[in-house]
Short mmCIF file of C-alpha atoms in Angstrom, two decimals:
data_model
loop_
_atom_site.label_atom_id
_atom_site.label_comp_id
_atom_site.label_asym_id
_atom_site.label_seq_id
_atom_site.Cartn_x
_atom_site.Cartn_y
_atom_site.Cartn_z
CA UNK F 1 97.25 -69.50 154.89
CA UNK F 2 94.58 -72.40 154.84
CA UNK F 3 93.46 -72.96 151.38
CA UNK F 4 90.61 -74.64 152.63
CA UNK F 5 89.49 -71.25 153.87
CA UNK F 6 89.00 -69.91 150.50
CA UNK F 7 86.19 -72.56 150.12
CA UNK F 8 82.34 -71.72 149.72
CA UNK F 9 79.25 -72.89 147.74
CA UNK F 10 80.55 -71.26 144.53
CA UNK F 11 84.01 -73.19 144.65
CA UNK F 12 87.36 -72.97 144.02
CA UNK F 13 87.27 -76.91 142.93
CA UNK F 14 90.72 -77.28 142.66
CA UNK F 15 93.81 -75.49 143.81
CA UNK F 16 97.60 -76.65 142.59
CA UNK F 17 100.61 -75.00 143.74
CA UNK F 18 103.49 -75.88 142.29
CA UNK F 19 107.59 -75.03 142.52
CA UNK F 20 110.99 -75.56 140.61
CA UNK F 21 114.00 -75.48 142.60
CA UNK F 22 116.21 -74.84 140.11
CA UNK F 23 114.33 -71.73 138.50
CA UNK F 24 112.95 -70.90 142.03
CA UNK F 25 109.69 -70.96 140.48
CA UNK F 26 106.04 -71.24 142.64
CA UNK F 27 102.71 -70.92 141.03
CA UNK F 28 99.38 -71.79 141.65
CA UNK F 29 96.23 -72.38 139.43
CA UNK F 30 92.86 -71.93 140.96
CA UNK F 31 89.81 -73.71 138.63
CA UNK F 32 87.09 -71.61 140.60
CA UNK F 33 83.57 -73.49 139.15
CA UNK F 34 83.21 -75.11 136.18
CA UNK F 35 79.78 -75.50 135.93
CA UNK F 36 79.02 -73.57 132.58
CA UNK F 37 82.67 -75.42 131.12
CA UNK F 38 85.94 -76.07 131.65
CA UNK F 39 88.34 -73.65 133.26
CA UNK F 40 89.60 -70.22 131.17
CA UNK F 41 91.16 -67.62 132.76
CA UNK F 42 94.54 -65.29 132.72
CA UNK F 43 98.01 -66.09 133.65
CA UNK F 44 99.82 -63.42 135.39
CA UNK F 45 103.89 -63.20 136.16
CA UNK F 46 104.93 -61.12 139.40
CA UNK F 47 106.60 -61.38 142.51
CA UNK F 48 103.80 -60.79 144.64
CA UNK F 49 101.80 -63.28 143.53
CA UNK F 50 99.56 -64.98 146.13
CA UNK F 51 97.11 -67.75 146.04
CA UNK F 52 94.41 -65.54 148.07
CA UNK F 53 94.92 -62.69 144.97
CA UNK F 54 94.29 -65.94 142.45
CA UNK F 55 91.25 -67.01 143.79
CA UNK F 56 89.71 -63.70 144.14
CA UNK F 57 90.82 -63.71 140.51
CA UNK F 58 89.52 -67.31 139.58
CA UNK F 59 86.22 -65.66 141.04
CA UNK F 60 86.02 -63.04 139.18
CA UNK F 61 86.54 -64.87 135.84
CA UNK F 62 83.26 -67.44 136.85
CA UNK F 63 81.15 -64.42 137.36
CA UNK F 64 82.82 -62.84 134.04
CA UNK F 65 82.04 -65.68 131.89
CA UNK F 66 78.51 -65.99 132.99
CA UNK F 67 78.03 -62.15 132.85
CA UNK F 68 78.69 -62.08 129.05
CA UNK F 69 76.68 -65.82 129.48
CA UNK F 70 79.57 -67.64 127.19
CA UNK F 71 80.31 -71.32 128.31
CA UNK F 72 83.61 -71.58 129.97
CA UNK F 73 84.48 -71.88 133.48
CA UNK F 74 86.01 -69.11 136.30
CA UNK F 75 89.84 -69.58 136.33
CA UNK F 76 93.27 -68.19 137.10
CA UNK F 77 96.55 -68.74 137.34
CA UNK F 78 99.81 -67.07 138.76
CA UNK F 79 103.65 -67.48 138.81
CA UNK F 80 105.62 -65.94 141.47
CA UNK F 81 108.55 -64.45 139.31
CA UNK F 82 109.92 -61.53 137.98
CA UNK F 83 109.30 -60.79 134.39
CA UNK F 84 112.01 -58.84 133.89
CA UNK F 85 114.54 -61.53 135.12
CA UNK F 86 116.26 -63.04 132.31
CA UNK F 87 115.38 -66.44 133.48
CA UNK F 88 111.05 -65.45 132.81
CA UNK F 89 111.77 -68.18 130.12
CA UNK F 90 113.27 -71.20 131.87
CA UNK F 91 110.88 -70.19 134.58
CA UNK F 92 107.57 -70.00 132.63
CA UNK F 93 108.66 -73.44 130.88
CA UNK F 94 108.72 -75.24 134.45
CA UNK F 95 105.41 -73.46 135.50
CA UNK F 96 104.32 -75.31 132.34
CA UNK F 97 105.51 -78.35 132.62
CA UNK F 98 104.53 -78.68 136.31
CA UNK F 99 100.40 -78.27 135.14
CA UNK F 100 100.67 -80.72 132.32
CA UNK F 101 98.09 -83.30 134.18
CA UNK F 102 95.88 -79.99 134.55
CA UNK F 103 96.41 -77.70 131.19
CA UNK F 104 94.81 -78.04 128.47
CA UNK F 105 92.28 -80.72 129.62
CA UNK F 106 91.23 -78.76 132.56
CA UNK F 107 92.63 -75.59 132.65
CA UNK F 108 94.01 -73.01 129.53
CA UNK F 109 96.36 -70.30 130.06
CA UNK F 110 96.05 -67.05 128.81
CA UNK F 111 97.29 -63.78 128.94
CA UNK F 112 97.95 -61.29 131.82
CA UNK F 113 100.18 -59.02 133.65
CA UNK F 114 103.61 -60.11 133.01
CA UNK F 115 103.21 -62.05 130.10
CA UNK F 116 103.30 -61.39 126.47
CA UNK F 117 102.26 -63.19 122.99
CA UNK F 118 105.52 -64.71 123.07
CA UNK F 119 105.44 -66.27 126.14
CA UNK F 120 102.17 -67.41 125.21
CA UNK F 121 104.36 -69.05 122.03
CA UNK F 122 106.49 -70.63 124.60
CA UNK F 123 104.63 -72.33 126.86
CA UNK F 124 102.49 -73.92 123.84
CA UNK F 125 106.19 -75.08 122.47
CA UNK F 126 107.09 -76.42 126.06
CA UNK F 127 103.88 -78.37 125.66
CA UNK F 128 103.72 -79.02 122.09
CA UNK F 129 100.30 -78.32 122.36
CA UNK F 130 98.87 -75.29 120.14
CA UNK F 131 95.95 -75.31 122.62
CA UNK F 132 97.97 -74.40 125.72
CA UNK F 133 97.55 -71.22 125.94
CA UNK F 134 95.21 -67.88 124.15
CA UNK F 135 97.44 -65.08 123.06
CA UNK F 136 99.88 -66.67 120.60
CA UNK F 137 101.13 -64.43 117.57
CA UNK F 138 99.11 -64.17 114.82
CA UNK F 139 102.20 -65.71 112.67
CA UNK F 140 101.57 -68.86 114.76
CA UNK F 141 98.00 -68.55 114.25
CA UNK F 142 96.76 -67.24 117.50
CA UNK F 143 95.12 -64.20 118.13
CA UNK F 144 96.91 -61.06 119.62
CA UNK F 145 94.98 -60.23 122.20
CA UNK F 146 97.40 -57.38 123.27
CA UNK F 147 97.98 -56.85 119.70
CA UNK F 148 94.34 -56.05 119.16
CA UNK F 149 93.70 -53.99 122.21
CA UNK F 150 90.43 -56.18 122.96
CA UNK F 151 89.82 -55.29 126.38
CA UNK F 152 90.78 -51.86 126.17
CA UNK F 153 89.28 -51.38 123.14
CA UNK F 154 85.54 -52.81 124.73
CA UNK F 155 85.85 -50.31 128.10
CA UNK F 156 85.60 -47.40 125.61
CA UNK F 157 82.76 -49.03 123.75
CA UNK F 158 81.13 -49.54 126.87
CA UNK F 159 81.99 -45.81 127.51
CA UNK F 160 80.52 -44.29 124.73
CA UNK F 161 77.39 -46.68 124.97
CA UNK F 162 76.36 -45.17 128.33
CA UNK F 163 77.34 -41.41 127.78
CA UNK F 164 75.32 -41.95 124.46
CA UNK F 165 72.13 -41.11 127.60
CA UNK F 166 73.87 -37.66 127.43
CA UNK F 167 74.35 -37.28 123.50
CA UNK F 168 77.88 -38.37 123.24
CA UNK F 169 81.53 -39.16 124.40
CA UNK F 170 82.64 -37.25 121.06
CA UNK F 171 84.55 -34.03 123.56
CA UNK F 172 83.88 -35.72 127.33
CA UNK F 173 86.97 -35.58 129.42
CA UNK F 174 88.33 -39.06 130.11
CA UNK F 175 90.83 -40.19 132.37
CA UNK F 176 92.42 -43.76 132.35
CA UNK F 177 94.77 -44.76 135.05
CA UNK F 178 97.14 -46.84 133.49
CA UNK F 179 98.97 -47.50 130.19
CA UNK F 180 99.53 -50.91 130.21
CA UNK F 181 97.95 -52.97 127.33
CA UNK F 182 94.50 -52.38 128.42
CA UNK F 183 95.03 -48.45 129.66
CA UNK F 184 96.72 -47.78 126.26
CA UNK F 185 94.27 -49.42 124.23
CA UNK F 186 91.20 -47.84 126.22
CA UNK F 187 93.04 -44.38 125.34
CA UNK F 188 93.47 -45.30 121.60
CA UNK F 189 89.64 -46.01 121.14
CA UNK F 190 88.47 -43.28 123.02
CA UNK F 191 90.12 -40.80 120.88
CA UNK F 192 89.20 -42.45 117.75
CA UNK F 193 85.36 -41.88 119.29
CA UNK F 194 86.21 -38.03 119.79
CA UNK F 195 87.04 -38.14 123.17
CA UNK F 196 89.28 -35.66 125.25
CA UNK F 197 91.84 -38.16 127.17
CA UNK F 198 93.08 -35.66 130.11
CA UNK F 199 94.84 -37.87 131.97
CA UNK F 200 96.91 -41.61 131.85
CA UNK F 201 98.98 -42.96 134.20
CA UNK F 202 102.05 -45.78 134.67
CA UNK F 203 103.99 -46.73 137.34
CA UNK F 204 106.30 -43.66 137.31
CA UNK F 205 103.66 -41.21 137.67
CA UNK F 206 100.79 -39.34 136.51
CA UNK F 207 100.20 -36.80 133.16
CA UNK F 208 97.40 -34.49 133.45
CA UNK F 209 96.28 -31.60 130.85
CA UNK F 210 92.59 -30.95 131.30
CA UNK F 211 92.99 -29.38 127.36
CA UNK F 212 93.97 -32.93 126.76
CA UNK F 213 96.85 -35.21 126.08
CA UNK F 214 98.55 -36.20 122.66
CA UNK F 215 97.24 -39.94 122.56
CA UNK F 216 99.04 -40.41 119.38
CA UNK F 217 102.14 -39.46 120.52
CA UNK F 218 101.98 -41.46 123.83
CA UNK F 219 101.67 -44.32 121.81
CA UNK F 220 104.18 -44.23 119.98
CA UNK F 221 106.45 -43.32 123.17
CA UNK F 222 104.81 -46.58 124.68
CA UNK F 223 105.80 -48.58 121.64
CA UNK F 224 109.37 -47.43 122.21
CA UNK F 225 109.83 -46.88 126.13
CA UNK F 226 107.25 -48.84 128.01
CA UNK F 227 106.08 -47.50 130.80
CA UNK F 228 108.78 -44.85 130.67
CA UNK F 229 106.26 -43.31 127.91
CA UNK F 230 104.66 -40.69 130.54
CA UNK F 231 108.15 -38.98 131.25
CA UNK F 232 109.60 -38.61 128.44
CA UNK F 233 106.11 -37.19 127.17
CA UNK F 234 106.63 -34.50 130.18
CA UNK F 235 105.82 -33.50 133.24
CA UNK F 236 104.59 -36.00 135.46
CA UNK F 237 102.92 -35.89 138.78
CA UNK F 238 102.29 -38.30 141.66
CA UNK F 239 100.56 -41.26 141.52
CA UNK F 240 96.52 -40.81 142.24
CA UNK F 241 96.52 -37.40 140.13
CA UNK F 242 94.69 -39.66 137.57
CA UNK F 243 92.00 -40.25 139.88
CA UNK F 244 91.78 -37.11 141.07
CA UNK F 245 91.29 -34.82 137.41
CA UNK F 246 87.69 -34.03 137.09
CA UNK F 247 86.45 -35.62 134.18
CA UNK F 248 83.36 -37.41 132.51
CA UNK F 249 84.54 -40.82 132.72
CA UNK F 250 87.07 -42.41 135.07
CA UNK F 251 89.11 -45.81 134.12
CA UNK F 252 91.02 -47.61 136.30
CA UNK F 253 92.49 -49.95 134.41
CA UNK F 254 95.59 -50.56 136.32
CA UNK F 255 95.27 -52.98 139.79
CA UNK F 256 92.89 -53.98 142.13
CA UNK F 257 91.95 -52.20 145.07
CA UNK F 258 92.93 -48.98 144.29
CA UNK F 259 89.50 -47.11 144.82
CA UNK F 260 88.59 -47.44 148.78
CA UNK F 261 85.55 -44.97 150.39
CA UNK F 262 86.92 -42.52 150.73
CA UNK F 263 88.48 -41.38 147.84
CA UNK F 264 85.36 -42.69 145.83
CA UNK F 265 83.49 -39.48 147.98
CA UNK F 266 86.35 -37.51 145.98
CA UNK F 267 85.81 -38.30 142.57
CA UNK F 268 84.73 -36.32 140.22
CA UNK F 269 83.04 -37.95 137.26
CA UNK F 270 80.14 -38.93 136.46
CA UNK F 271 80.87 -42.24 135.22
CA UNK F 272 83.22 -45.07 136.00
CA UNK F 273 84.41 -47.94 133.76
CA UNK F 274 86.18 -50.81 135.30
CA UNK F 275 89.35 -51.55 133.41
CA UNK F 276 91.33 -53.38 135.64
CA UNK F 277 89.68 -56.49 137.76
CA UNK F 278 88.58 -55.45 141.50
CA UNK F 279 89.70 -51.84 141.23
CA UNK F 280 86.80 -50.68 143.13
CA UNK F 281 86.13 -51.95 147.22
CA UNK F 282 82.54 -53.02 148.16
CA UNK F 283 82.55 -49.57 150.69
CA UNK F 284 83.40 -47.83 147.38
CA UNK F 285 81.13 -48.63 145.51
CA UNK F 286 77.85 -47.81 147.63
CA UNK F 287 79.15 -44.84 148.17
CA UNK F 288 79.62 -43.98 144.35
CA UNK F 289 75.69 -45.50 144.06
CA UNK F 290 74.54 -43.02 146.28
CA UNK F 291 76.47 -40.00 145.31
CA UNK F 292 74.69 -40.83 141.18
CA UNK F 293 78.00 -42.25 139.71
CA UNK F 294 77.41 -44.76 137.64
CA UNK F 295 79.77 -47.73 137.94
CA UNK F 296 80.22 -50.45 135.19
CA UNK F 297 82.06 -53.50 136.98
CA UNK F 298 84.86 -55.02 135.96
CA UNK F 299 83.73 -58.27 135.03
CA UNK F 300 81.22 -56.42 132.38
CA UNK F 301 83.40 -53.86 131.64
CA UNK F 302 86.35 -55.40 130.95
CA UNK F 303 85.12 -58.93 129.24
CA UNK F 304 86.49 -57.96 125.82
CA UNK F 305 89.09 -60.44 126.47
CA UNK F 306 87.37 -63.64 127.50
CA UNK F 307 84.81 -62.73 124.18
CA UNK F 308 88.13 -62.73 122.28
CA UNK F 309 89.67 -66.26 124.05
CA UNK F 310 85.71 -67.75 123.15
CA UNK F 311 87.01 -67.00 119.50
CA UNK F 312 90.42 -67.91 119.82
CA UNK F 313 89.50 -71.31 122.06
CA UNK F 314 86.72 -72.35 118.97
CA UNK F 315 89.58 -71.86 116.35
CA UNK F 316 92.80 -73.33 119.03
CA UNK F 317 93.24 -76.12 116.35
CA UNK F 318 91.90 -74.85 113.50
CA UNK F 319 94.32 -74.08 110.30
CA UNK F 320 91.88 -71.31 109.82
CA UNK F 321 92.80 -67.53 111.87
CA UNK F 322 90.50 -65.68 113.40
CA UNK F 323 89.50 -62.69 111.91
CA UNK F 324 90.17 -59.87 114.07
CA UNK F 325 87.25 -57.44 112.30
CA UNK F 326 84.65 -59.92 113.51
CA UNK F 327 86.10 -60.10 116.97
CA UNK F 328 85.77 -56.78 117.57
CA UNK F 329 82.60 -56.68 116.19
CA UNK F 330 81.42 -59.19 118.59
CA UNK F 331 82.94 -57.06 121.51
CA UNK F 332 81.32 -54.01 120.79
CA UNK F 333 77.85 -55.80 120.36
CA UNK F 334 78.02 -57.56 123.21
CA UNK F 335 79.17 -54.95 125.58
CA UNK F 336 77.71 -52.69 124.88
CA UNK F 337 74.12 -54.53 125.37
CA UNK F 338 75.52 -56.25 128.27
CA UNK F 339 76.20 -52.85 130.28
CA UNK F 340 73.24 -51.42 129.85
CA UNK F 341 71.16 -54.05 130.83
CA UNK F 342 73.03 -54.45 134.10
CA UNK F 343 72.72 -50.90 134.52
CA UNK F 344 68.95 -50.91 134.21
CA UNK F 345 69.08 -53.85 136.47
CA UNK F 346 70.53 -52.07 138.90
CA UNK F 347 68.19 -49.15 138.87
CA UNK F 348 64.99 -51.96 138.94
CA UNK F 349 66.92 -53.92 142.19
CA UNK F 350 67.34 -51.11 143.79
CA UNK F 351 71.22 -52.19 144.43
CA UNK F 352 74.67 -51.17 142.95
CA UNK F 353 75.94 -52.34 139.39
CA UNK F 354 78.05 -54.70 140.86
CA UNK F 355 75.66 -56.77 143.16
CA UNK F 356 73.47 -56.81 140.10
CA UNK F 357 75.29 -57.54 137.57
CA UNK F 358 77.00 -60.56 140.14
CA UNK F 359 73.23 -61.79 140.81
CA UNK F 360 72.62 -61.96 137.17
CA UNK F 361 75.80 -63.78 137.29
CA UNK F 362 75.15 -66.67 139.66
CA UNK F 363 71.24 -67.24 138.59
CA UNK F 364 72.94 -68.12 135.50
CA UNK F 365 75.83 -70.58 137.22
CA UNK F 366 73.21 -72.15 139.63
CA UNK F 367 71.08 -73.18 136.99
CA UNK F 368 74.01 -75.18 135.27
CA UNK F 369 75.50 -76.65 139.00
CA UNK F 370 71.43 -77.73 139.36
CA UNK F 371 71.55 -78.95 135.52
CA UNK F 372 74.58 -80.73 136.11
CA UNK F 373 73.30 -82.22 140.00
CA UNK F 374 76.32 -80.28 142.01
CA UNK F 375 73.33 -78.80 144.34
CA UNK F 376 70.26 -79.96 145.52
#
């Protein structure tokens, strides 16, 4: 592909692949506009990796920092590698050491798919630089973003803000597809609010009881099996059931692209909360507008995270932690506020969630490229 092609008014400002030969490692870092402040974004680990999927990513992370209007830049970054290969250390240490001129002056890693808190401890060892990388363990006095649920934990805040129109999300039907950190998380705080979770997902299939699942025990089945959780809890079915279920509130909190046209004209829900980043096409989501189903995007949705890096960035080299109580405070507040102004904005634009809450977005990075003389 030509990288240059990925090029347009908004950025990416830098791209840097880079490789190991004896790992067999690639990468690639994209530092998307840094306008509003240096580059922040997620780190992901998978074989599929591409540098298109990055920059999309990178993209989505400028419009997400600006959306929740905290002062970082859009970033991402991506190793092509297999997590479960028993060389995700040696390999992660090389995609380290290869972006030393870049990270943490310009770039800071965080976590994403693939990665844990350790290898967040890892990479900031490879470095011997505490402010490598967001995620760390709390015993090495980062904060556990996984550990906390953050971004899981703000899509149900988010949930119950905008079914609080309707009275309440205490007994609506939810269904989340996926039960990675964020799906699991999103499940845990939605039944703490009273919620009926009738369906979750993972990789090897779909659990659906419209009386509503045993969040609880799922959890403690993740904590022990993985993704393996939804068969040994019983009865699975195929992939998509999730969707499918009707329900209140639909979260797809797994990968992108997963909701096209036409099965956004199947849904049934009422409201959808964007767990996962680009889960939703454009196509999709004018037709959700027009059929009355409300659709928080991802990068408002889902920003729990980046308000918990803001904390954990201020603090990288403090001897002080974080305290996680005031963190999730902050979430909630700002979430919450944050999706239903774009909503409203929506309804006063006369467009979809998204292209508002994206227009709100890039007023607020063109004024800082124009503050900074990058444009005219």
């Amino acid at each position: 592909m030509d990288v240059l092609q990925l090029m347009d008014e908004w950025g990416p400002e830098k791209v840097v692949c880079v490789s190991d030969r004896r790992t067999g490692m690639k990468g690639v870092l994209v530092i998307d506009n840094t306008a509003r402040g240096m580059g922040k974004g997620g780190t992901r680990m998978s074989p599929g990796v591409t540098v298109t999927e990055i920059a999309r990513l990178a993209r989505v992370m400028t419009w997400k920092w600006a959306g929740v209007d905290l002062f970082f830049g859009g970033a991402k970054a991506g190793i092509v590698f297999d997590p479960s290969s028993p060389d995700k250390e040696a390999a992660l240490r090389a995609f380290a050491r290869k972006l030393s001129n870049e990270v943490p002056r310009e770039y800071v890693l965080g976590l994403d798919m693939g990665l844990t808190e350790r290898d967040a401890a890892i990479v900031q060892d490879e470095l011997s630089d505490r402010g490598a990388m967001m995620g760390a363990p709390a015993q090495l006095g980062g904060l556990p973003y996984d550990e906390l649920g953050v971004t899981g934990f703000g899509v149900a805040e988010v949930a119950d803000e905008l079914m609080a129109v309707n009275g309440s999300l205490r007994g609506k039907r939810v269904a989340v597809q996926g039960f990675g950190a964020v799906g699991a998380a999103a499940a845990r705080r939605f039944a703490e609010l009273g919620a009926v979770v009738v369906a979750v997902s993972s990789v090897h299939g779909a659990l659906v009881d419209p009386d509503g699942l045993d969040v609880a025990r799922l959890l403690d089945l993740r904590a022990s099996s993985g993704d393996l959780a939804v068969k040994e809890y019983g009865p699975v079915q195929a992939l998509g059931a999730e969707l499918r279920v009707p329900c209140d509130v639909l979260v797809p909190a797994a990968m992108q692209d997963v909701i096209d046209a036409d099965l956004a004209g199947e849904l049934d829900t009422t409201l959808v909360v964007e767990g996962a980043n680009l889960p939703t096409s454009v196509a999709a989501q004018e037709v959700l507008a027009a059929r009355g189903i409300t659709v928080v995007p991802d990068f408002i949705a889902n920003a729990g995270g980046v308000v918990a890096a803001a904390f954990g960035m201020d603090a990288r080299y403090s001897p002080f932690p974080v305290n996680p109580a005031t963190v999730l405070d902050a979430v909630s507040e700002k979430l919450r506020a944050n999706a239903v102004r774009i909503v409203a904005e929506a309804r006063d634009r006369g467009t979809t969630t998204h292209v508002a809450a994206r227009e709100l977005a890039q007023e607020r990075v063109l004024t800082a490229m124009k503050l900074r003389g990058r444009v005219a």
